[in-house]
């Protein structure tokens, strides 16, 4: 890694309020941003997220809500930033594609691509899904049904401006094969390489009949195709007063949009003469009863409801622990409750509470850390670097389990009375373990980590407040 870490997430459509599926990748990105901030310094990390606000999908949603589109966009975008705030997701910028600085960057970048000779006028005849704002060909969809939304596709015949993607497919393929542009996991890399081998049609970069969008600078009858507009957020969101953060070190996106990030986005960048991102990390879907969580299916979970009941840390924990990143996995309130009561309250919470209570009682709160923590947690960092969040948490929880077992095995509550010297040694080891656990946990569960570190780093230990109170008593 070089001297900085620039991480982005997909920017969400604002046709409806956020759900846990949207939250998933933002939590993952926030965990990585916090992890790298601790490693290389906060000022060297930039974390970008935001909302994708233009296009027919959004204008239809505003119309259905009976609201002026600007108001609708502002209100819905605010619901996303509010939800992220509740989850302690702290981006350095929350970008909206309606932000004036973004609009300007889009205009400049498209003019550059045109000047470079990679744009031509043509006619598009084919299928379109407004829900995913995607063009489909007859070969993609012989049944004329959207493969993602399962809804009938619209047949379009319109005049568009096109980008000559075909000029770049060989270069993109070479860069992916050599890992100059890394795609993770390997299945996604292979999928993209096979798409590139099949050949890739040029894509439309403008739409003639969509009014809610950025006018194309050289043909204001057309607006910029919403995907092109949206992808460019990674460039505009990387521009700050002190530096330009591009190229991104990591784009985190869901598997439904890997093609846009691994083929179309590199083509746009090459056409504009810009560097490619270093890596694209593709996650799977959160499912409910095996089905992708989505507004279309109607099985969405509102992150605010879970946070209000269980707290931000618990929701972050569930998302990072329950599903292997890169794969699909089911989530439910039942699973959250089980993890909350088991891993969190009875596991970590109980450990911290028991050890601090006993140290206060028998040593009058005097802390004597062992020189070395008894459990080796160095693997956690390596697992995080490989996006194996769930395994990183498993490692941490092995230490929690071992520490709790040590309390029981040594009957620490009796040892304080019978052998104070041994009690001092063992509680010192346990406190060192707890400190280590809290430090490793801080990117995942910033609140609990901070509370634990405040207790164990105090001059004198006092019994910690319950970290994970009984459900119903959790503060929102
Ligand atoms: N606006 C585009 C992205 C543009 S990025 C330049 C978009 N928006 S979206 O709202 O449909 O999805 C945003 C992100 O949320 C995507 O990465 C998508 O994969 C992810 N998810 C949406 N539903 C999801 C699940 N049920 N599970 C996991 N991720 C999900 O696509």
CSV table of C-alpha atoms and ligand atoms in Angstrom, one decimal:
chain,number,residue,atom,x,y,z
A,1,UNK,CA,0.0,0.0,0.0
A,2,UNK,CA,1.2,3.5,-0.7
A,3,UNK,CA,0.9,6.5,1.5
A,4,UNK,CA,-2.9,6.7,1.5
A,5,UNK,CA,-6.0,4.6,1.5
A,6,UNK,CA,-9.0,5.9,-0.5
A,7,UNK,CA,-12.1,3.6,0.0
A,8,UNK,CA,-15.5,4.0,-1.6
A,9,UNK,CA,-18.9,2.3,-1.5
A,10,UNK,CA,-21.6,2.1,-4.1
A,11,UNK,CA,-23.8,5.2,-3.9
A,12,UNK,CA,-27.4,4.2,-3.2
A,13,UNK,CA,-30.5,5.0,-5.3
A,14,UNK,CA,-32.8,7.3,-3.3
A,15,UNK,CA,-36.1,5.9,-4.7
A,16,UNK,CA,-36.8,4.5,-1.2
A,17,UNK,CA,-35.3,4.6,2.3
A,18,UNK,CA,-32.2,2.6,3.2
A,19,UNK,CA,-32.4,-1.0,4.2
A,20,UNK,CA,-29.9,-3.4,5.9
A,21,UNK,CA,-28.6,-4.5,2.5
A,22,UNK,CA,-27.4,-1.0,1.7
A,23,UNK,CA,-26.0,-0.7,5.2
A,24,UNK,CA,-24.0,-3.9,4.8
A,25,UNK,CA,-21.3,-2.5,2.5
A,26,UNK,CA,-21.2,0.8,4.3
A,27,UNK,CA,-20.4,-0.9,7.5
A,28,UNK,CA,-17.7,-3.0,5.8
A,29,UNK,CA,-16.2,0.1,4.3
A,30,UNK,CA,-16.4,1.9,7.6
A,31,UNK,CA,-14.6,-1.0,9.4
A,32,UNK,CA,-11.8,-0.9,6.8
A,33,UNK,CA,-11.5,2.9,6.9
A,34,UNK,CA,-11.2,2.8,10.7
A,35,UNK,CA,-8.7,-0.1,10.6
A,36,UNK,CA,-6.5,1.7,8.1
A,37,UNK,CA,-6.9,5.0,10.0
A,38,UNK,CA,-5.4,3.3,13.0
A,39,UNK,CA,-2.7,1.7,10.9
A,40,UNK,CA,-1.5,4.6,8.7
A,41,UNK,CA,-3.1,7.7,10.3
A,42,UNK,CA,-6.6,9.2,10.0
A,43,UNK,CA,-5.3,12.0,7.7
A,44,UNK,CA,-4.1,9.4,5.1
A,45,UNK,CA,-7.5,7.7,4.8
A,46,UNK,CA,-10.5,8.9,2.8
A,47,UNK,CA,-13.9,7.2,3.0
A,48,UNK,CA,-16.5,8.2,0.5
A,49,UNK,CA,-20.2,7.2,0.3
A,50,UNK,CA,-23.3,8.9,-0.8
A,51,UNK,CA,-26.4,8.8,-3.0
A,52,UNK,CA,-27.2,8.3,-6.6
A,53,UNK,CA,-30.0,10.8,-7.4
A,54,UNK,CA,-30.5,11.3,-11.1
A,55,UNK,CA,-32.4,9.3,-13.7
A,56,UNK,CA,-35.8,8.0,-14.5
A,57,UNK,CA,-36.0,5.7,-11.5
A,58,UNK,CA,-35.8,8.6,-9.1
A,59,UNK,CA,-38.0,10.9,-11.0
A,60,UNK,CA,-40.7,8.2,-11.1
A,61,UNK,CA,-40.4,7.7,-7.3
A,62,UNK,CA,-40.7,11.5,-6.7
A,63,UNK,CA,-43.8,11.6,-8.9
A,64,UNK,CA,-45.3,8.6,-7.1
A,65,UNK,CA,-44.7,10.4,-3.8
A,66,UNK,CA,-46.3,13.6,-5.2
A,67,UNK,CA,-43.3,15.7,-4.3
A,68,UNK,CA,-41.1,18.1,-6.3
A,69,UNK,CA,-38.1,16.1,-7.2
A,70,UNK,CA,-35.5,18.3,-5.5
A,71,UNK,CA,-37.4,18.1,-2.2
A,72,UNK,CA,-37.9,14.3,-2.6
A,73,UNK,CA,-34.2,13.9,-3.3
A,74,UNK,CA,-33.1,16.0,-0.4
A,75,UNK,CA,-35.4,14.2,2.1
A,76,UNK,CA,-34.5,10.7,0.9
A,77,UNK,CA,-30.8,11.4,0.8
A,78,UNK,CA,-31.0,12.7,4.4
A,79,UNK,CA,-32.6,9.4,5.4
A,80,UNK,CA,-29.4,7.6,4.2
A,81,UNK,CA,-27.0,9.9,5.9
A,82,UNK,CA,-29.1,9.7,9.1
A,83,UNK,CA,-29.1,5.9,9.0
A,84,UNK,CA,-25.3,5.8,8.5
A,85,UNK,CA,-24.9,8.2,11.4
A,86,UNK,CA,-26.9,6.0,13.7
A,87,UNK,CA,-24.7,3.1,12.7
A,88,UNK,CA,-21.5,5.1,13.5
A,89,UNK,CA,-20.6,5.0,9.8
A,90,UNK,CA,-18.4,8.0,9.4
A,91,UNK,CA,-17.5,8.9,5.8
A,92,UNK,CA,-15.2,11.8,5.1
A,93,UNK,CA,-17.7,12.9,2.6
A,94,UNK,CA,-21.3,12.0,1.9
A,95,UNK,CA,-21.6,12.9,-1.8
A,96,UNK,CA,-24.9,13.5,-3.6
A,97,UNK,CA,-24.8,13.3,-7.4
A,98,UNK,CA,-26.8,16.6,-7.4
A,99,UNK,CA,-23.9,18.4,-5.6
A,100,UNK,CA,-22.7,21.2,-7.9
A,101,UNK,CA,-19.0,20.2,-7.7
A,102,UNK,CA,-19.9,16.7,-8.8
A,103,UNK,CA,-22.0,18.0,-11.7
A,104,UNK,CA,-19.0,20.1,-12.9
A,105,UNK,CA,-16.6,17.2,-12.7
A,106,UNK,CA,-19.1,15.1,-14.8
A,107,UNK,CA,-19.3,17.8,-17.4
A,108,UNK,CA,-15.5,18.2,-17.6
A,109,UNK,CA,-14.8,14.5,-17.7
A,110,UNK,CA,-17.3,13.8,-20.5
A,111,UNK,CA,-15.9,16.7,-22.6
A,112,UNK,CA,-12.5,15.2,-22.1
A,113,UNK,CA,-13.6,11.8,-23.4
A,114,UNK,CA,-15.3,13.5,-26.4
A,115,UNK,CA,-12.1,15.5,-27.1
A,116,UNK,CA,-10.1,12.3,-26.9
A,117,UNK,CA,-12.3,10.9,-29.7
A,118,UNK,CA,-14.0,8.1,-27.9
A,119,UNK,CA,-17.6,9.2,-28.3
A,120,UNK,CA,-20.0,8.9,-31.2
A,121,UNK,CA,-23.6,9.4,-32.0
A,122,UNK,CA,-25.8,6.4,-32.7
A,123,UNK,CA,-29.1,4.7,-32.3
A,124,UNK,CA,-29.9,2.3,-29.5
A,125,UNK,CA,-32.5,-0.3,-30.0
A,126,UNK,CA,-32.9,-2.8,-27.2
A,127,UNK,CA,-34.2,-3.4,-23.7
A,128,UNK,CA,-34.0,-1.3,-20.6
A,129,UNK,CA,-34.8,-1.9,-16.9
A,130,UNK,CA,-35.5,1.4,-15.1
A,131,UNK,CA,-35.2,-0.4,-11.7
A,132,UNK,CA,-31.6,-1.1,-12.3
A,133,UNK,CA,-31.1,1.6,-14.9
A,134,UNK,CA,-29.5,-0.9,-17.2
A,135,UNK,CA,-29.5,-1.6,-20.9
A,136,UNK,CA,-30.0,-5.2,-21.9
A,137,UNK,CA,-29.5,-6.9,-25.3
A,138,UNK,CA,-31.6,-9.7,-26.8
A,139,UNK,CA,-28.9,-12.2,-26.0
A,140,UNK,CA,-28.7,-11.1,-22.3
A,141,UNK,CA,-32.5,-11.4,-21.9
A,142,UNK,CA,-34.2,-13.6,-24.5
A,143,UNK,CA,-37.3,-13.6,-22.3
A,144,UNK,CA,-37.3,-9.8,-22.0
A,145,UNK,CA,-37.5,-10.0,-18.2
A,146,UNK,CA,-35.0,-8.2,-16.0
A,147,UNK,CA,-32.7,-10.9,-14.5
A,148,UNK,CA,-32.4,-8.9,-11.3
A,149,UNK,CA,-35.9,-7.4,-10.7
A,150,UNK,CA,-37.9,-10.1,-12.6
A,151,UNK,CA,-40.0,-7.4,-14.2
A,152,UNK,CA,-40.8,-7.0,-17.9
A,153,UNK,CA,-38.2,-4.9,-19.8
A,154,UNK,CA,-39.0,-1.8,-21.7
A,155,UNK,CA,-38.2,-1.9,-25.4
A,156,UNK,CA,-36.3,1.3,-26.3
A,157,UNK,CA,-35.4,2.9,-29.6
A,158,UNK,CA,-33.6,6.1,-29.1
A,159,UNK,CA,-30.7,8.3,-30.2
A,160,UNK,CA,-27.8,8.3,-27.8
A,161,UNK,CA,-24.2,9.2,-27.6
A,162,UNK,CA,-22.0,6.1,-27.2
A,163,UNK,CA,-18.7,5.3,-25.6
A,164,UNK,CA,-16.3,3.2,-27.6
A,165,UNK,CA,-15.8,0.6,-24.9
A,166,UNK,CA,-14.5,-1.9,-27.5
A,167,UNK,CA,-11.3,0.1,-27.8
A,168,UNK,CA,-10.4,-0.7,-24.2
A,169,UNK,CA,-11.6,-4.2,-23.5
A,170,UNK,CA,-8.1,-5.8,-24.3
A,171,UNK,CA,-6.4,-3.3,-22.0
A,172,UNK,CA,-8.9,-3.8,-19.2
A,173,UNK,CA,-8.5,-7.6,-19.6
A,174,UNK,CA,-4.7,-7.4,-19.3
A,175,UNK,CA,-4.9,-5.2,-16.3
A,176,UNK,CA,-7.3,-7.5,-14.5
A,177,UNK,CA,-5.4,-10.6,-15.4
A,178,UNK,CA,-2.2,-9.1,-14.1
A,179,UNK,CA,-3.9,-7.8,-10.9
A,180,UNK,CA,-3.0,-4.3,-11.8
A,181,UNK,CA,-6.8,-3.9,-11.3
A,182,UNK,CA,-7.5,-6.5,-8.6
A,183,UNK,CA,-11.0,-8.0,-8.4
A,184,UNK,CA,-11.9,-9.9,-5.3
A,185,UNK,CA,-13.1,-12.6,-4.8
A,186,UNK,CA,-11.6,-14.8,-7.6
A,187,UNK,CA,-15.1,-16.0,-8.8
A,188,UNK,CA,-16.0,-12.4,-9.7
A,189,UNK,CA,-12.7,-11.9,-11.4
A,190,UNK,CA,-13.2,-14.9,-13.5
A,191,UNK,CA,-16.8,-13.9,-14.3
A,192,UNK,CA,-15.6,-10.5,-15.5
A,193,UNK,CA,-12.8,-12.0,-17.6
A,194,UNK,CA,-15.2,-14.3,-19.3
A,195,UNK,CA,-17.5,-11.3,-20.0
A,196,UNK,CA,-14.6,-9.5,-21.5
A,197,UNK,CA,-13.6,-12.5,-23.7
A,198,UNK,CA,-17.2,-12.6,-25.1
A,199,UNK,CA,-16.7,-9.0,-26.3
A,200,UNK,CA,-18.5,-6.1,-24.9
A,201,UNK,CA,-20.9,-3.8,-26.7
A,202,UNK,CA,-20.3,0.0,-26.7
A,203,UNK,CA,-22.5,1.6,-24.1
A,204,UNK,CA,-24.8,4.6,-24.3
A,205,UNK,CA,-23.6,7.5,-22.2
A,206,UNK,CA,-26.6,9.7,-22.6
A,207,UNK,CA,-30.4,9.4,-22.6
A,208,UNK,CA,-32.7,11.7,-24.8
A,209,UNK,CA,-35.9,11.3,-22.9
A,210,UNK,CA,-34.8,11.5,-19.3
A,211,UNK,CA,-35.1,15.1,-18.0
A,212,UNK,CA,-33.8,14.6,-14.5
A,213,UNK,CA,-30.1,14.4,-15.0
A,214,UNK,CA,-27.0,16.3,-16.0
A,215,UNK,CA,-27.4,17.8,-19.5
A,216,UNK,CA,-24.7,16.5,-21.8
A,217,UNK,CA,-22.4,19.5,-22.3
A,218,UNK,CA,-22.3,19.3,-26.1
A,219,UNK,CA,-25.9,18.2,-26.7
A,220,UNK,CA,-28.2,19.6,-24.0
A,221,UNK,CA,-31.2,17.8,-25.5
A,222,UNK,CA,-29.8,14.7,-23.8
A,223,UNK,CA,-28.8,14.0,-20.2
A,224,UNK,CA,-25.9,11.9,-19.0
A,225,UNK,CA,-26.8,8.3,-18.5
A,226,UNK,CA,-27.3,7.9,-14.8
A,227,UNK,CA,-24.7,5.1,-14.4
A,228,UNK,CA,-22.0,7.2,-16.0
A,229,UNK,CA,-23.0,10.2,-13.8
A,230,UNK,CA,-22.9,8.0,-10.7
A,231,UNK,CA,-19.5,6.3,-11.3
A,232,UNK,CA,-17.8,9.6,-11.7
A,233,UNK,CA,-18.7,10.4,-8.1
A,234,UNK,CA,-15.5,8.5,-7.2
A,235,UNK,CA,-13.5,11.2,-9.0
A,236,UNK,CA,-15.4,14.2,-7.7
A,237,UNK,CA,-15.6,12.8,-4.2
A,238,UNK,CA,-11.8,12.4,-4.2
A,239,UNK,CA,-11.1,16.0,-4.8
A,240,UNK,CA,-10.4,18.0,-1.7
A,241,UNK,CA,-8.6,21.3,-1.1
A,242,UNK,CA,-5.4,19.6,0.0
A,243,UNK,CA,-5.2,16.8,-2.5
A,244,UNK,CA,-6.7,14.7,-5.2
A,245,UNK,CA,-7.2,11.2,-3.7
A,246,UNK,CA,-7.8,9.4,-7.0
A,247,UNK,CA,-7.1,6.6,-7.8
A,248,UNK,CA,-9.2,4.8,-5.3
A,249,UNK,CA,-7.5,2.0,-3.5
A,250,UNK,CA,-10.8,0.1,-3.0
A,251,UNK,CA,-14.3,0.2,-4.4
A,252,UNK,CA,-16.7,-1.9,-2.4
A,253,UNK,CA,-19.8,-2.9,-4.4
A,254,UNK,CA,-22.4,-5.6,-4.5
A,255,UNK,CA,-22.3,-8.4,-7.0
A,256,UNK,CA,-25.2,-7.0,-9.1
A,257,UNK,CA,-23.1,-4.1,-10.1
A,258,UNK,CA,-19.6,-5.6,-10.6
A,259,UNK,CA,-19.8,-5.3,-14.4
A,260,UNK,CA,-20.3,-1.5,-14.1
A,261,UNK,CA,-17.3,-1.2,-11.8
A,262,UNK,CA,-14.9,-3.7,-13.5
A,263,UNK,CA,-15.6,-3.0,-17.2
A,264,UNK,CA,-17.6,0.2,-17.8
A,265,UNK,CA,-15.9,2.3,-15.2
A,266,UNK,CA,-12.3,1.3,-16.3
A,267,UNK,CA,-13.4,2.1,-19.9
A,268,UNK,CA,-14.6,5.6,-18.9
A,269,UNK,CA,-11.4,6.2,-17.0
A,270,UNK,CA,-9.1,5.0,-19.8
A,271,UNK,CA,-11.1,7.2,-22.3
A,272,UNK,CA,-10.5,10.2,-20.1
A,273,UNK,CA,-6.8,9.3,-19.6
A,274,UNK,CA,-7.2,8.6,-15.9
A,275,UNK,CA,-5.7,5.9,-13.7
A,276,UNK,CA,-7.8,2.9,-12.8
A,277,UNK,CA,-8.8,2.0,-9.3
A,278,UNK,CA,-6.4,-0.4,-7.5
A,279,UNK,CA,-9.1,-2.9,-6.5
A,280,UNK,CA,-12.8,-3.7,-6.6
A,281,UNK,CA,-14.1,-5.9,-3.8
A,282,UNK,CA,-17.4,-7.5,-4.5
A,283,UNK,CA,-19.7,-8.6,-1.7
A,284,UNK,CA,-22.7,-10.9,-1.9
A,285,UNK,CA,-26.4,-10.3,-1.0
A,286,UNK,CA,-28.0,-10.2,2.4
A,287,UNK,CA,-31.0,-12.4,2.1
A,288,UNK,CA,-34.2,-12.9,4.1
A,289,UNK,CA,-35.4,-16.5,4.0
A,290,UNK,CA,-33.0,-17.1,1.2
A,291,UNK,CA,-34.3,-14.3,-1.0
A,292,UNK,CA,-32.3,-11.0,-1.7
A,293,UNK,CA,-33.5,-8.2,0.5
A,294,UNK,CA,-34.9,-5.6,-1.8
A,295,UNK,CA,-37.7,-3.1,-2.0
A,296,UNK,CA,-39.1,-4.8,-5.1
A,297,UNK,CA,-39.4,-8.1,-3.1
A,298,UNK,CA,-40.8,-6.2,-0.2
A,299,UNK,CA,-38.7,-7.9,2.5
A,300,UNK,CA,-36.6,-5.0,3.7
A,301,UNK,CA,-35.3,-4.4,7.2
A,302,UNK,CA,-34.9,-0.9,8.3
A,303,UNK,CA,-31.5,-0.4,10.0
A,304,UNK,CA,-32.8,2.2,12.3
A,305,UNK,CA,-35.2,-0.2,13.9
A,306,UNK,CA,-32.4,-2.6,14.8
A,307,UNK,CA,-30.1,0.1,16.0
A,308,UNK,CA,-32.9,1.6,18.2
A,309,UNK,CA,-33.4,-1.8,19.8
A,310,UNK,CA,-29.9,-3.4,19.9
A,311,UNK,CA,-27.5,-0.5,19.5
A,312,UNK,CA,-25.1,0.3,16.6
A,313,UNK,CA,-22.4,-2.0,17.7
A,314,UNK,CA,-24.6,-5.1,17.8
A,315,UNK,CA,-25.9,-4.4,14.3
A,316,UNK,CA,-22.4,-3.8,13.0
A,317,UNK,CA,-21.3,-7.0,14.7
A,318,UNK,CA,-24.1,-9.1,13.2
A,319,UNK,CA,-23.5,-7.8,9.7
A,320,UNK,CA,-19.8,-8.5,9.8
A,321,UNK,CA,-20.0,-11.8,11.7
A,322,UNK,CA,-23.0,-13.6,10.3
A,323,UNK,CA,-22.2,-13.6,6.6
A,324,UNK,CA,-18.8,-14.4,4.9
A,325,UNK,CA,-17.9,-11.3,2.9
A,326,UNK,CA,-18.1,-12.1,-0.8
A,327,UNK,CA,-20.9,-14.7,-0.3
A,328,UNK,CA,-24.7,-14.4,0.2
A,329,UNK,CA,-26.2,-15.0,3.6
A,330,UNK,CA,-29.4,-14.8,5.6
A,331,UNK,CA,-30.0,-12.2,8.3
A,332,UNK,CA,-32.9,-11.9,10.7
A,333,UNK,CA,-33.8,-10.3,14.0
A,334,UNK,CA,-33.8,-13.7,15.5
A,335,UNK,CA,-30.1,-14.1,14.5
A,336,UNK,CA,-29.3,-10.6,15.8
A,337,UNK,CA,-31.0,-11.4,19.2
A,338,UNK,CA,-29.1,-14.7,19.5
A,339,UNK,CA,-25.8,-13.0,18.8
A,340,UNK,CA,-26.6,-10.2,21.1
A,341,UNK,CA,-27.5,-12.4,24.0
A,342,UNK,CA,-24.8,-15.0,23.3
A,343,UNK,CA,-21.6,-13.5,21.9
A,344,UNK,CA,-22.1,-10.0,23.2
A,345,UNK,CA,-23.9,-9.9,26.5
A,346,UNK,CA,-22.9,-13.4,27.9
A,347,UNK,CA,-19.6,-13.4,26.1
A,348,UNK,CA,-17.8,-10.1,25.9
A,349,UNK,CA,-20.0,-8.1,28.2
A,350,UNK,CA,-19.8,-10.8,30.9
A,351,UNK,CA,-16.1,-11.1,30.7
A,352,UNK,CA,-15.5,-7.3,31.1
A,353,UNK,CA,-18.0,-7.1,33.9
A,354,UNK,CA,-16.7,-10.0,35.9
A,355,UNK,CA,-13.0,-9.1,35.6
A,356,UNK,CA,-13.5,-5.4,36.4
A,357,UNK,CA,-15.8,-6.2,39.3
A,358,UNK,CA,-13.3,-8.6,40.9
A,359,UNK,CA,-10.3,-6.3,40.3
A,360,UNK,CA,-12.2,-3.5,42.0
A,361,UNK,CA,-13.1,-5.8,44.9
A,362,UNK,CA,-9.9,-7.6,45.6
A,363,UNK,CA,-7.2,-5.2,44.4
A,364,UNK,CA,-9.0,-2.0,45.1
A,365,UNK,CA,-9.1,-1.3,41.4
A,366,UNK,CA,-5.3,-1.3,41.1
A,367,UNK,CA,-4.4,-2.4,37.6
A,368,UNK,CA,-1.4,-4.5,37.0
A,369,UNK,CA,-1.4,-5.6,33.4
A,370,UNK,CA,0.6,-8.6,32.4
A,371,UNK,CA,3.5,-7.6,30.1
A,372,UNK,CA,2.1,-9.7,27.3
A,373,UNK,CA,-1.6,-10.5,26.4
A,374,UNK,CA,-2.1,-14.2,26.8
A,375,UNK,CA,-3.9,-14.7,23.4
A,376,UNK,CA,-2.3,-13.9,20.1
A,377,UNK,CA,-4.6,-11.7,18.1
A,378,UNK,CA,-2.1,-10.8,15.4
A,379,UNK,CA,-4.1,-12.8,12.8
A,380,UNK,CA,-7.0,-10.4,13.0
A,381,UNK,CA,-5.2,-7.7,11.0
A,382,UNK,CA,-4.2,-10.2,8.3
A,383,UNK,CA,-7.8,-11.4,8.0
A,384,UNK,CA,-9.1,-7.8,7.7
A,385,UNK,CA,-6.6,-7.1,5.0
A,386,UNK,CA,-8.2,-10.1,3.1
A,387,UNK,CA,-11.8,-8.8,3.8
A,388,UNK,CA,-12.5,-11.9,6.0
A,389,UNK,CA,-14.4,-9.9,8.5
A,390,UNK,CA,-16.3,-12.9,10.0
A,391,UNK,CA,-13.1,-14.8,10.6
A,392,UNK,CA,-11.4,-11.8,12.2
A,393,UNK,CA,-14.3,-11.6,14.6
A,394,UNK,CA,-14.1,-15.4,15.2
A,395,UNK,CA,-10.5,-14.9,16.2
A,396,UNK,CA,-11.4,-12.2,18.6
A,397,UNK,CA,-14.2,-14.3,20.1
A,398,UNK,CA,-11.9,-17.2,20.6
A,399,UNK,CA,-10.0,-15.0,22.9
A,400,UNK,CA,-13.2,-13.9,24.6
A,401,UNK,CA,-14.1,-17.5,25.1
A,402,UNK,CA,-10.7,-18.5,26.4
A,403,UNK,CA,-10.7,-15.5,28.8
A,404,UNK,CA,-14.1,-16.4,30.2
A,405,UNK,CA,-13.0,-20.0,30.6
A,406,UNK,CA,-9.9,-18.8,32.5
A,407,UNK,CA,-12.1,-16.9,34.9
A,408,UNK,CA,-14.2,-20.0,35.5
A,409,UNK,CA,-11.3,-22.5,35.6
A,410,UNK,CA,-9.3,-20.4,38.1
A,411,UNK,CA,-12.4,-19.6,40.1
A,412,UNK,CA,-11.3,-16.0,40.1
A,413,UNK,CA,-13.9,-14.9,42.6
A,414,UNK,CA,-12.5,-17.4,45.2
A,415,UNK,CA,-8.9,-16.8,44.2
A,416,UNK,CA,-9.2,-13.2,45.3
A,417,UNK,CA,-9.8,-14.5,48.8
A,418,UNK,CA,-7.5,-17.5,48.9
A,419,UNK,CA,-4.4,-16.4,47.0
A,420,UNK,CA,-4.1,-12.7,46.2
A,421,UNK,CA,-0.7,-13.1,44.5
A,422,UNK,CA,-2.1,-15.6,42.0
A,423,UNK,CA,-5.2,-13.5,41.6
A,424,UNK,CA,-3.1,-10.5,40.8
A,425,UNK,CA,-1.2,-12.4,38.1
A,426,UNK,CA,-4.3,-14.0,36.5
A,427,UNK,CA,-6.4,-10.8,36.6
A,428,UNK,CA,-3.4,-9.0,35.1
A,429,UNK,CA,-3.4,-11.4,32.2
A,430,UNK,CA,-7.1,-11.1,31.7
A,431,UNK,CA,-7.0,-7.3,31.7
A,432,UNK,CA,-4.2,-7.4,29.1
A,433,UNK,CA,-6.4,-9.8,27.1
A,434,UNK,CA,-9.4,-7.5,27.5
A,435,UNK,CA,-7.4,-4.5,26.4
A,436,UNK,CA,-6.1,-6.3,23.3
A,437,UNK,CA,-9.6,-7.5,22.5
A,438,UNK,CA,-11.0,-4.0,22.8
A,439,UNK,CA,-8.2,-2.6,20.5
A,440,UNK,CA,-8.8,-5.2,17.8
A,441,UNK,CA,-12.6,-4.6,18.1
A,442,UNK,CA,-12.5,-0.9,17.7
A,443,UNK,CA,-13.0,-0.8,13.9
A,444,UNK,CA,-16.0,-3.1,14.2
A,445,UNK,CA,-17.6,-1.9,17.5
A,446,UNK,CA,-16.3,1.6,18.2
A,447,UNK,CA,-18.6,2.3,21.1
A,448,UNK,CA,-18.0,-0.9,23.1
A,449,UNK,CA,-14.3,-0.7,22.4
A,450,UNK,CA,-14.1,2.9,23.6
A,451,UNK,CA,-16.0,2.0,26.8
A,452,UNK,CA,-13.8,-0.9,27.6
A,453,UNK,CA,-10.6,1.0,26.9
A,454,UNK,CA,-11.8,3.8,29.1
A,455,UNK,CA,-12.3,1.4,32.0
A,456,UNK,CA,-9.0,-0.6,31.6
A,457,UNK,CA,-6.9,2.5,30.9
A,458,UNK,CA,-8.2,4.3,34.0
A,459,UNK,CA,-5.8,4.9,36.9
A,460,UNK,CA,-8.0,2.8,39.1
A,461,UNK,CA,-10.5,0.2,37.8
A,462,UNK,CA,-14.1,0.5,38.7
A,463,UNK,CA,-16.8,-2.0,37.8
A,464,UNK,CA,-17.8,-1.4,34.1
A,465,UNK,CA,-21.4,-0.5,33.3
A,466,UNK,CA,-23.1,-3.4,31.4
A,467,UNK,CA,-21.9,-3.1,27.8
A,468,UNK,CA,-24.9,-4.9,26.4
A,469,UNK,CA,-27.9,-4.4,28.6
A,470,UNK,CA,-31.0,-6.6,28.4
A,471,UNK,CA,-32.9,-5.9,25.2
A,472,UNK,CA,-35.5,-3.3,25.9
A,473,UNK,CA,-33.1,-1.5,28.1
A,474,UNK,CA,-30.7,-0.7,25.2
A,475,UNK,CA,-30.4,3.0,24.7
A,476,UNK,CA,-31.1,4.1,21.2
B,1,LIG,N1,-26.9,3.4,-7.6
B,1,LIG,C1,-26.3,2.2,-7.9
B,1,LIG,C2,-24.8,2.2,-7.6
B,1,LIG,C3,-24.0,3.3,-8.2
B,1,LIG,S1,-22.4,3.2,-7.7
B,1,LIG,C4,-21.6,4.2,-8.7
B,1,LIG,C5,-27.0,1.1,-7.1
B,1,LIG,N2,-27.8,1.5,-6.1
B,1,LIG,S2,-28.6,0.5,-5.1
B,1,LIG,O1,-29.2,1.3,-4.2
B,1,LIG,O2,-29.4,-0.4,-5.9
B,1,LIG,O3,-27.5,-0.5,-4.5
B,1,LIG,C6,-26.5,0.1,-3.7
B,1,LIG,C7,-25.6,-1.0,-3.2
B,1,LIG,O4,-26.3,-1.7,-2.2
B,1,LIG,C8,-25.1,-2.0,-4.2
B,1,LIG,O5,-23.7,-2.3,-4.0
B,1,LIG,C9,-25.9,-3.2,-4.0
B,1,LIG,O6,-25.3,-4.4,-4.4
B,1,LIG,C10,-26.1,-3.1,-2.5
B,1,LIG,N3,-27.3,-3.9,-2.1
B,1,LIG,C11,-28.6,-3.6,-2.4
B,1,LIG,N4,-29.3,-4.6,-1.8
B,1,LIG,C12,-28.5,-5.5,-1.2
B,1,LIG,C13,-28.7,-6.7,-0.5
B,1,LIG,N5,-29.9,-7.2,-0.2
B,1,LIG,N6,-27.6,-7.2,0.1
B,1,LIG,C14,-26.3,-6.7,0.0
B,1,LIG,N7,-26.1,-5.6,-0.8
B,1,LIG,C15,-27.2,-5.0,-1.4
B,1,LIG,O7,-26.9,-0.1,-7.5
